Amino acid sequence: ARLSLHFGAKNRNYLLYIHAILCSNGYCSNILPTIKPMKRDKKGIVYFTIKLNTYTFGSFTYFRKEWYNADHVKVLPSRILSMLNARVLRHMVMGDGSRKGNAMYIATYNFTLPEVELFVWALNKKFNG
């Protein structure tokens, strides 16, 4: 398995930060990812993206099995409580989060309602405890 990160160009600095971590640990090439145009949308607007792929490692298979089901759909690991800490939460927000006013959001679109409820419970238990 390998890790593949694909972000909009506005998240370039975050992806380069992740690249530096992965590269320094031998998980990817030292060649910096570059911003490239994607297809035009229906209105003709061109969006730019930046992508990073690691090398393939057997150790990544463990994480793939935890975070993706047999149909390759992202799932929330049942042991999320033991995985959560401030650093993990920070990366979840930077990688798949947003802010609107005083509210912070983490995208959970692929998760089932029970998974979202488990995630909320784990966040409350870990950080409001």
PDB file of C-alpha atoms in Angstrom:
ATOM      1  CA  ALA A   1       0.000   0.000   0.000  1.00  0.00           C
ATOM      2  CA  ARG A   2       1.011   3.604  -0.413  1.00  0.00           C
ATOM      3  CA  LEU A   3      -0.251   6.933   0.829  1.00  0.00           C
ATOM      4  CA  SER A   4      -1.687   9.308  -1.752  1.00  0.00           C
ATOM      5  CA  LEU A   5      -2.557  12.888  -0.776  1.00  0.00           C
ATOM      6  CA  HIS A   6      -4.369  15.172  -3.191  1.00  0.00           C
ATOM      7  CA  PHE A   7      -5.263  18.728  -2.156  1.00  0.00           C
ATOM      8  CA  GLY A   8      -6.407  21.952  -3.704  1.00  0.00           C
ATOM      9  CA  ALA A   9      -3.580  24.393  -4.434  1.00  0.00           C
ATOM     10  CA  LYS A  10      -4.561  26.572  -1.453  1.00  0.00           C
ATOM     11  CA  ASN A  11      -3.304  23.740   0.822  1.00  0.00           C
ATOM     12  CA  ARG A  12       0.150  23.719  -0.788  1.00  0.00           C
ATOM     13  CA  ASN A  13       2.030  24.649   2.401  1.00  0.00           C
ATOM     14  CA  TYR A  14       0.369  21.864   4.372  1.00  0.00           C
ATOM     15  CA  LEU A  15       1.185  19.282   1.702  1.00  0.00           C
ATOM     16  CA  LEU A  16       4.803  20.474   1.577  1.00  0.00           C
ATOM     17  CA  TYR A  17       4.961  20.147   5.373  1.00  0.00           C
ATOM     18  CA  ILE A  18       3.717  16.536   5.113  1.00  0.00           C
ATOM     19  CA  HIS A  19       6.165  15.919   2.246  1.00  0.00           C
ATOM     20  CA  ALA A  20       9.073  17.080   4.432  1.00  0.00           C
ATOM     21  CA  ILE A  21       8.056  14.675   7.207  1.00  0.00           C
ATOM     22  CA  LEU A  22       7.583  11.725   4.852  1.00  0.00           C
ATOM     23  CA  CYS A  23      10.734  12.476   2.863  1.00  0.00           C
ATOM     24  CA  SER A  24      12.920  12.793   5.955  1.00  0.00           C
ATOM     25  CA  ASN A  25      11.727   9.334   7.019  1.00  0.00           C
ATOM     26  CA  GLY A  26      12.375   7.752   3.606  1.00  0.00           C
ATOM     27  CA  TYR A  27       8.719   7.314   2.611  1.00  0.00           C
ATOM     28  CA  CYS A  28       8.834   9.391  -0.575  1.00  0.00           C
ATOM     29  CA  SER A  29      11.113  11.081  -3.089  1.00  0.00           C
ATOM     30  CA  ASN A  30      12.800  14.360  -2.208  1.00  0.00           C
ATOM     31  CA  ILE A  31      11.335  15.938  -5.364  1.00  0.00           C
ATOM     32  CA  LEU A  32       8.878  18.611  -4.263  1.00  0.00           C
ATOM     33  CA  PRO A  33       5.265  18.176  -5.385  1.00  0.00           C
ATOM     34  CA  THR A  34       4.121  20.830  -7.858  1.00  0.00           C
ATOM     35  CA  ILE A  35       0.799  22.504  -8.466  1.00  0.00           C
ATOM     36  CA  LYS A  36      -0.961  21.326 -11.625  1.00  0.00           C
ATOM     37  CA  PRO A  37      -4.233  22.275 -13.293  1.00  0.00           C
ATOM     38  CA  MET A  38      -7.193  19.906 -13.100  1.00  0.00           C
ATOM     39  CA  LYS A  39      -9.982  19.641 -15.638  1.00  0.00           C
ATOM     40  CA  ARG A  40     -12.306  22.552 -16.083  1.00  0.00           C
ATOM     41  CA  ASP A  41     -15.581  22.356 -14.235  1.00  0.00           C
ATOM     42  CA  LYS A  42     -18.972  22.824 -15.943  1.00  0.00           C
ATOM     43  CA  LYS A  43     -18.578  26.611 -15.738  1.00  0.00           C
ATOM     44  CA  GLY A  44     -15.155  26.485 -17.402  1.00  0.00           C
ATOM     45  CA  ILE A  45     -13.245  27.252 -14.207  1.00  0.00           C
ATOM     46  CA  VAL A  46      -9.866  25.529 -13.945  1.00  0.00           C
ATOM     47  CA  TYR A  47      -8.899  24.355 -10.457  1.00  0.00           C
ATOM     48  CA  PHE A  48      -5.326  23.690  -9.431  1.00  0.00           C
ATOM     49  CA  THR A  49      -4.220  20.786  -7.280  1.00  0.00           C
ATOM     50  CA  ILE A  50      -1.127  19.411  -5.647  1.00  0.00           C
ATOM     51  CA  LYS A  51      -0.549  15.691  -5.134  1.00  0.00           C
ATOM     52  CA  LEU A  52       1.905  13.560  -3.183  1.00  0.00           C
ATOM     53  CA  ASN A  53       2.395   9.805  -3.409  1.00  0.00           C
ATOM     54  CA  THR A  54       4.644   7.822  -1.109  1.00  0.00           C
ATOM     55  CA  TYR A  55       6.581   4.755  -2.051  1.00  0.00           C
ATOM     56  CA  THR A  56       4.776   1.466  -1.494  1.00  0.00           C
ATOM     57  CA  PHE A  57       5.361  -0.062   1.941  1.00  0.00           C
ATOM     58  CA  GLY A  58       3.915  -3.146   3.585  1.00  0.00           C
ATOM     59  CA  SER A  59       3.549  -1.155   6.800  1.00  0.00           C
ATOM     60  CA  PHE A  60       0.952   1.077   5.111  1.00  0.00           C
ATOM     61  CA  THR A  61      -1.275  -1.988   4.583  1.00  0.00           C
ATOM     62  CA  TYR A  62      -2.080  -1.959   8.301  1.00  0.00           C
ATOM     63  CA  PHE A  63      -3.455   1.572   8.076  1.00  0.00           C
ATOM     64  CA  ARG A  64      -5.352   0.848   4.864  1.00  0.00           C
ATOM     65  CA  LYS A  65      -7.118  -2.053   6.565  1.00  0.00           C
ATOM     66  CA  GLU A  66      -7.996   0.185   9.529  1.00  0.00           C
ATOM     67  CA  TRP A  67      -9.313   3.140   7.506  1.00  0.00           C
ATOM     68  CA  TYR A  68     -10.819   1.484   4.386  1.00  0.00           C
ATOM     69  CA  ASN A  69     -13.228  -1.420   4.000  1.00  0.00           C
ATOM     70  CA  ALA A  70     -13.117  -4.172   1.359  1.00  0.00           C
ATOM     71  CA  ASP A  71     -14.973  -1.887  -1.081  1.00  0.00           C
ATOM     72  CA  HIS A  72     -12.268   0.803  -0.649  1.00  0.00           C
ATOM     73  CA  VAL A  73     -14.673   3.102   1.214  1.00  0.00           C
ATOM     74  CA  LYS A  74     -13.195   5.167   4.042  1.00  0.00           C
ATOM     75  CA  VAL A  75     -14.414   4.021   7.459  1.00  0.00           C
ATOM     76  CA  LEU A  76     -13.773   5.180  10.996  1.00  0.00           C
ATOM     77  CA  PRO A  77     -11.697   2.643  12.944  1.00  0.00           C
ATOM     78  CA  SER A  78     -13.543   1.233  15.929  1.00  0.00           C
ATOM     79  CA  ARG A  79     -10.500   2.010  18.084  1.00  0.00           C
ATOM     80  CA  ILE A  80     -10.500   5.719  17.182  1.00  0.00           C
ATOM     81  CA  LEU A  81     -10.437   6.739  20.855  1.00  0.00           C
ATOM     82  CA  SER A  82      -7.014   5.156  21.362  1.00  0.00           C
ATOM     83  CA  MET A  83      -5.729   6.773  18.154  1.00  0.00           C
ATOM     84  CA  LEU A  84      -6.806  10.332  18.960  1.00  0.00           C
ATOM     85  CA  ASN A  85      -4.447  12.914  20.363  1.00  0.00           C
ATOM     86  CA  ALA A  86      -3.876  16.611  19.716  1.00  0.00           C
ATOM     87  CA  ARG A  87      -1.510  15.927  16.795  1.00  0.00           C
ATOM     88  CA  VAL A  88      -3.941  13.556  15.062  1.00  0.00           C
ATOM     89  CA  LEU A  89      -6.782  16.030  15.527  1.00  0.00           C
ATOM     90  CA  ARG A  90      -4.613  18.828  14.132  1.00  0.00           C
ATOM     91  CA  HIS A  91      -3.897  16.797  10.992  1.00  0.00           C
ATOM     92  CA  MET A  92      -7.555  15.839  10.589  1.00  0.00           C
ATOM     93  CA  VAL A  93      -8.494  19.519  10.666  1.00  0.00           C
ATOM     94  CA  MET A  94      -5.694  20.638   8.357  1.00  0.00           C
ATOM     95  CA  GLY A  95      -6.235  17.787   5.921  1.00  0.00           C
ATOM     96  CA  ASP A  96     -10.020  17.571   5.836  1.00  0.00           C
ATOM     97  CA  GLY A  97     -11.384  20.412   7.909  1.00  0.00           C
ATOM     98  CA  SER A  98     -12.756  23.888   7.471  1.00  0.00           C
ATOM     99  CA  ARG A  99     -13.922  26.839   9.509  1.00  0.00           C
ATOM    100  CA  LYS A 100     -17.025  28.958   9.228  1.00  0.00           C
ATOM    101  CA  GLY A 101     -17.347  31.773  11.734  1.00  0.00           C
ATOM    102  CA  ASN A 102     -16.534  30.354  15.148  1.00  0.00           C
ATOM    103  CA  ALA A 103     -17.336  26.774  14.102  1.00  0.00           C
ATOM    104  CA  MET A 104     -14.826  24.168  13.007  1.00  0.00           C
ATOM    105  CA  TYR A 105     -15.815  21.287  10.740  1.00  0.00           C
ATOM    106  CA  ILE A 106     -14.157  17.962   9.932  1.00  0.00           C
ATOM    107  CA  ALA A 107     -15.478  16.268   6.813  1.00  0.00           C
ATOM    108  CA  THR A 108     -17.159  12.965   7.672  1.00  0.00           C
ATOM    109  CA  TYR A 109     -19.147  12.540   4.449  1.00  0.00           C
ATOM    110  CA  ASN A 110     -18.244   8.887   3.837  1.00  0.00           C
ATOM    111  CA  PHE A 111     -18.839   7.847   7.426  1.00  0.00           C
ATOM    112  CA  THR A 112     -22.066   6.175   8.466  1.00  0.00           C
ATOM    113  CA  LEU A 113     -24.197   7.747  11.189  1.00  0.00           C
ATOM    114  CA  PRO A 114     -22.901   5.236  13.804  1.00  0.00           C
ATOM    115  CA  GLU A 115     -19.311   6.117  12.789  1.00  0.00           C
ATOM    116  CA  VAL A 116     -20.003   9.850  13.126  1.00  0.00           C
ATOM    117  CA  GLU A 117     -21.581   9.237  16.531  1.00  0.00           C
ATOM    118  CA  LEU A 118     -18.533   7.196  17.585  1.00  0.00           C
ATOM    119  CA  PHE A 119     -16.239   9.983  16.380  1.00  0.00           C
ATOM    120  CA  VAL A 120     -18.174  12.639  18.322  1.00  0.00           C
ATOM    121  CA  TRP A 121     -18.127  10.435  21.426  1.00  0.00           C
ATOM    122  CA  ALA A 122     -14.369   9.862  21.087  1.00  0.00           C
ATOM    123  CA  LEU A 123     -13.676  13.595  20.581  1.00  0.00           C
ATOM    124  CA  ASN A 124     -15.734  14.470  23.658  1.00  0.00           C
ATOM    125  CA  LYS A 125     -14.150  11.720  25.755  1.00  0.00           C
ATOM    126  CA  LYS A 126     -10.596  12.630  24.713  1.00  0.00           C
ATOM    127  CA  PHE A 127     -10.788  16.421  24.736  1.00  0.00           C
ATOM    128  CA  ASN A 128     -13.661  17.369  27.056  1.00  0.00           C
ATOM    129  CA  GLY A 129     -12.958  14.733  29.652  1.00  0.00           C
TER     130      GLY A 129
END
